[in-house]
CSV table of C-alpha atoms in Angstrom, one decimal:
chain,number,residue,atom,x,y,z
C,1,UNK,CA,128.3,98.7,145.1
C,2,UNK,CA,129.3,96.1,147.6
C,3,UNK,CA,126.5,94.6,149.8
C,4,UNK,CA,126.5,92.1,152.7
C,5,UNK,CA,123.3,90.0,153.0
C,6,UNK,CA,122.7,88.5,156.4
C,7,UNK,CA,119.9,85.9,156.1
C,8,UNK,CA,119.7,82.4,157.6
C,9,UNK,CA,116.8,81.2,155.4
C,10,UNK,CA,118.6,79.6,152.3
C,11,UNK,CA,115.7,80.3,149.8
C,12,UNK,CA,115.3,84.0,150.8
C,13,UNK,CA,119.1,84.4,150.9
C,14,UNK,CA,119.4,83.0,147.3
C,15,UNK,CA,116.5,85.2,146.1
C,16,UNK,CA,118.1,88.3,147.6
C,17,UNK,CA,121.5,87.4,146.1
C,18,UNK,CA,120.1,86.9,142.7
C,19,UNK,CA,118.0,90.1,142.7
C,20,UNK,CA,120.8,92.3,144.0
C,21,UNK,CA,123.3,90.9,141.6
C,22,UNK,CA,120.9,91.6,138.7
C,23,UNK,CA,120.6,95.2,140.0
C,24,UNK,CA,124.4,95.6,139.8
C,25,UNK,CA,125.5,94.9,143.3
C,26,UNK,CA,128.4,92.8,144.4
C,27,UNK,CA,126.9,90.5,146.9
C,28,UNK,CA,128.4,88.6,149.8
C,29,UNK,CA,126.1,86.5,152.0
C,30,UNK,CA,126.4,85.1,155.6
C,31,UNK,CA,123.9,83.1,157.6
C,32,UNK,CA,124.6,83.8,161.3
C,33,UNK,CA,125.0,86.7,163.6
C,34,UNK,CA,128.5,86.1,164.7
C,35,UNK,CA,129.9,85.9,161.2
C,36,UNK,CA,127.9,88.9,160.2
C,37,UNK,CA,129.3,90.9,163.2
C,38,UNK,CA,132.8,90.0,162.2
C,39,UNK,CA,132.4,90.7,158.5
C,40,UNK,CA,130.5,94.0,159.0
C,41,UNK,CA,133.1,95.2,161.5
C,42,UNK,CA,136.2,94.4,159.4
C,43,UNK,CA,135.0,94.9,155.8
C,44,UNK,CA,133.8,98.0,154.0
C,45,UNK,CA,130.3,97.6,152.6
C,46,UNK,CA,128.1,100.1,150.7
C,47,UNK,CA,125.0,98.5,152.2
C,48,UNK,CA,124.1,95.7,154.7
C,49,UNK,CA,120.8,93.9,154.4
C,50,UNK,CA,120.2,92.4,157.9
C,51,UNK,CA,117.7,89.9,159.1
C,52,UNK,CA,116.9,90.1,162.9
C,53,UNK,CA,116.1,86.5,163.6
C,54,UNK,CA,119.5,85.0,163.3
C,55,UNK,CA,121.3,82.0,164.9
C,56,UNK,CA,124.3,82.5,167.2
C,57,UNK,CA,123.7,86.2,167.6
C,58,UNK,CA,120.5,88.1,166.9
C,59,UNK,CA,120.4,90.8,164.3
C,60,UNK,CA,119.6,93.6,166.7
C,61,UNK,CA,122.6,92.8,168.9
C,62,UNK,CA,124.8,92.7,165.8
C,63,UNK,CA,123.5,96.1,164.7
C,64,UNK,CA,124.1,97.6,168.1
C,65,UNK,CA,127.7,96.3,168.2
C,66,UNK,CA,128.4,97.6,164.7
C,67,UNK,CA,127.3,101.1,165.6
C,68,UNK,CA,129.1,101.1,168.9
C,69,UNK,CA,132.3,100.0,167.1
C,70,UNK,CA,132.0,102.7,164.5
C,71,UNK,CA,130.6,100.8,161.5
C,72,UNK,CA,128.8,103.4,159.3
C,73,UNK,CA,127.5,101.2,156.5
C,74,UNK,CA,123.8,101.8,155.7
C,75,UNK,CA,121.7,99.0,157.2
C,76,UNK,CA,118.4,97.8,155.8
C,77,UNK,CA,116.6,95.6,158.4
C,78,UNK,CA,114.7,92.7,156.7
C,79,UNK,CA,112.6,90.6,159.0
C,80,UNK,CA,109.3,88.8,159.6
C,81,UNK,CA,108.8,90.8,162.8
C,82,UNK,CA,106.2,93.4,162.0
C,83,UNK,CA,105.3,95.0,165.3
C,84,UNK,CA,105.8,98.8,165.2
C,85,UNK,CA,107.7,98.6,168.5
C,86,UNK,CA,110.3,96.4,166.9
C,87,UNK,CA,110.6,98.7,164.0
C,88,UNK,CA,111.3,101.6,166.3
C,89,UNK,CA,113.8,99.5,168.3
C,90,UNK,CA,115.6,98.7,165.1
C,91,UNK,CA,115.8,102.3,163.9
C,92,UNK,CA,116.9,103.4,167.4
C,93,UNK,CA,119.7,100.8,167.3
C,94,UNK,CA,121.0,102.4,164.1
C,95,UNK,CA,119.1,100.9,161.2
C,96,UNK,CA,118.6,103.2,158.2
C,97,UNK,CA,115.5,101.6,156.8
C,98,UNK,CA,113.1,98.7,157.7
C,99,UNK,CA,111.3,96.3,155.3
C,100,UNK,CA,109.1,93.6,156.8
C,101,UNK,CA,108.6,90.2,155.2
C,102,UNK,CA,106.9,89.3,152.9
C,103,UNK,CA,108.2,92.0,150.5
C,104,UNK,CA,108.6,92.5,146.8
C,105,UNK,CA,112.1,92.4,145.4
C,106,UNK,CA,111.5,95.5,143.4
C,107,UNK,CA,110.8,97.5,146.6
C,108,UNK,CA,113.9,96.1,148.3
C,109,UNK,CA,116.1,97.0,145.3
C,110,UNK,CA,114.6,100.6,145.2
C,111,UNK,CA,115.3,101.0,148.9
C,112,UNK,CA,118.8,99.6,148.6
C,113,UNK,CA,119.7,102.0,145.8
C,114,UNK,CA,118.2,104.9,147.7
C,115,UNK,CA,120.3,104.1,150.9
C,116,UNK,CA,123.5,103.8,148.8
C,117,UNK,CA,122.8,107.2,147.2
C,118,UNK,CA,121.9,108.8,150.5
C,119,UNK,CA,125.1,107.5,152.1
C,120,UNK,CA,127.1,109.1,149.3
C,121,UNK,CA,125.2,112.3,149.6
C,122,UNK,CA,123.6,111.8,146.2
C,123,UNK,CA,119.8,112.0,146.2
C,124,UNK,CA,119.1,111.4,142.6
C,125,UNK,CA,119.3,108.2,140.7
C,126,UNK,CA,120.7,110.0,137.7
C,127,UNK,CA,124.2,111.4,138.3
C,128,UNK,CA,125.6,114.1,136.0
C,129,UNK,CA,129.4,114.6,136.2
C,130,UNK,CA,130.6,116.9,133.4
C,131,UNK,CA,129.8,115.1,130.1
C,132,UNK,CA,129.1,111.8,131.8
C,133,UNK,CA,125.6,110.7,132.8
C,134,UNK,CA,125.2,107.6,135.1
C,135,UNK,CA,121.8,106.2,135.7
C,136,UNK,CA,122.0,104.1,138.8
C,137,UNK,CA,118.5,102.6,138.3
C,138,UNK,CA,118.8,101.6,134.7
C,139,UNK,CA,122.5,100.8,135.1
C,140,UNK,CA,123.5,102.8,132.0
C,141,UNK,CA,126.1,105.4,131.1
C,142,UNK,CA,126.1,108.1,128.5
C,143,UNK,CA,128.5,110.8,127.1
C,144,UNK,CA,126.8,114.0,126.0
C,145,UNK,CA,123.5,112.1,126.1
C,146,UNK,CA,124.7,109.3,123.8
C,147,UNK,CA,124.5,105.9,125.4
C,148,UNK,CA,127.8,104.0,125.9
C,149,UNK,CA,127.7,100.2,126.3
C,150,UNK,CA,129.4,99.0,129.5
C,151,UNK,CA,129.7,95.6,131.1
C,152,UNK,CA,128.3,95.0,134.6
C,153,UNK,CA,131.9,95.2,136.0
C,154,UNK,CA,132.6,98.5,134.2
C,155,UNK,CA,129.3,99.9,135.4
C,156,UNK,CA,130.1,99.0,139.0
C,157,UNK,CA,133.4,100.9,138.7
C,158,UNK,CA,132.0,104.0,137.0
C,159,UNK,CA,129.0,104.2,139.3
C,160,UNK,CA,131.2,103.9,142.4
C,161,UNK,CA,133.3,106.8,141.1
C,162,UNK,CA,130.1,108.8,140.5
C,163,UNK,CA,128.9,108.2,144.0
C,164,UNK,CA,132.3,109.3,145.3
C,165,UNK,CA,132.8,112.2,142.8
C,166,UNK,CA,134.2,114.6,145.4
C,167,UNK,CA,137.3,112.6,146.1
C,168,UNK,CA,140.1,110.5,144.5
C,169,UNK,CA,139.4,106.8,145.0
C,170,UNK,CA,142.4,104.5,145.6
C,171,UNK,CA,142.8,101.5,143.4
C,172,UNK,CA,142.7,99.2,146.5
C,173,UNK,CA,139.3,100.5,147.4
C,174,UNK,CA,138.0,100.1,143.9
C,175,UNK,CA,139.4,96.6,143.8
C,176,UNK,CA,137.5,95.8,147.0
C,177,UNK,CA,134.2,97.1,145.8
C,178,UNK,CA,134.5,95.4,142.4
C,179,UNK,CA,135.6,91.9,143.7
C,180,UNK,CA,134.9,91.8,147.4
C,181,UNK,CA,137.0,89.2,149.2
C,182,UNK,CA,137.6,87.1,146.1
C,183,UNK,CA,141.1,85.9,146.6
C,184,UNK,CA,141.6,85.4,142.8
C,185,UNK,CA,141.4,89.1,142.1
C,186,UNK,CA,144.5,90.7,140.6
C,187,UNK,CA,146.0,94.0,141.6
C,188,UNK,CA,146.2,95.3,138.0
C,189,UNK,CA,142.5,94.4,137.3
C,190,UNK,CA,141.3,98.0,138.1
C,191,UNK,CA,143.8,99.5,135.7
C,192,UNK,CA,142.6,97.2,133.0
C,193,UNK,CA,139.0,98.2,133.5
C,194,UNK,CA,139.9,101.9,133.6
C,195,UNK,CA,141.7,101.5,130.3
C,196,UNK,CA,138.6,99.9,128.7
C,197,UNK,CA,136.3,102.6,130.1
C,198,UNK,CA,138.6,105.4,128.8
C,199,UNK,CA,138.4,103.9,125.3
C,200,UNK,CA,134.6,103.8,125.5
C,201,UNK,CA,134.0,107.1,127.2
C,202,UNK,CA,136.7,109.1,125.6
C,203,UNK,CA,139.2,111.6,127.0
C,204,UNK,CA,138.6,113.9,129.9
C,205,UNK,CA,136.1,111.7,131.8
C,206,UNK,CA,138.2,109.5,134.2
C,207,UNK,CA,141.1,111.3,135.7
C,208,UNK,CA,144.2,110.0,137.5
C,209,UNK,CA,145.9,111.5,140.5
C,210,UNK,CA,149.2,109.7,140.3
C,211,UNK,CA,150.0,107.7,143.4
C,212,UNK,CA,146.5,108.3,144.8
C,213,UNK,CA,143.9,106.9,142.5
C,214,UNK,CA,141.1,107.8,140.1
C,215,UNK,CA,138.3,110.4,139.9
C,216,UNK,CA,135.7,111.6,137.5
C,217,UNK,CA,136.5,114.9,135.7
C,218,UNK,CA,133.9,117.5,136.3
C,219,UNK,CA,134.4,119.4,133.1
C,220,UNK,CA,131.5,121.3,131.4
C,221,UNK,CA,128.8,119.2,129.7
C,222,UNK,CA,128.4,119.6,126.0
């Protein structure tokens, strides 16, 4: 899952990036409102963690602009402002959740995962697709109940397919959610990861719609 962290306090931004990466997210961070507005409006994120007190452009204005321009990414407001009126203002502007500082990283991660699942129409942390079970909290995969060891990159791919199980996901979209705006990424990287996962998961789990992309097969569980 690809997440944009918008936070101008370096220590908090570093803590957020470290915790979210450890939870399996692909993290990109910016420190001012104008950059955040541009990135959120031109890139596709599974989640945005947004501070309200930002330089150049405040977070509430950024959020309002995103929603007016059609940005549908889930937004978790993260701020030292604790007044209930400001929380209401943030929700009214289009925020999906609100977490005041100080906070525990465990709670932020739980809320982040819940927002991503909700946006994908998936309420449960454990996703069952045919013979495959994906646990989004524990970051594990299993076939017929038997755990399958996967790397963080492989888990990001299989979990993204699980959250988008009702459609075929193009390779370009997978590439973006695996590597973000990393210019060193290679176009055939997705195919290589798919090949490794198919060896580990076995046949009949990851399907291909030639010319369109990849999907999870929803065959009967054993």
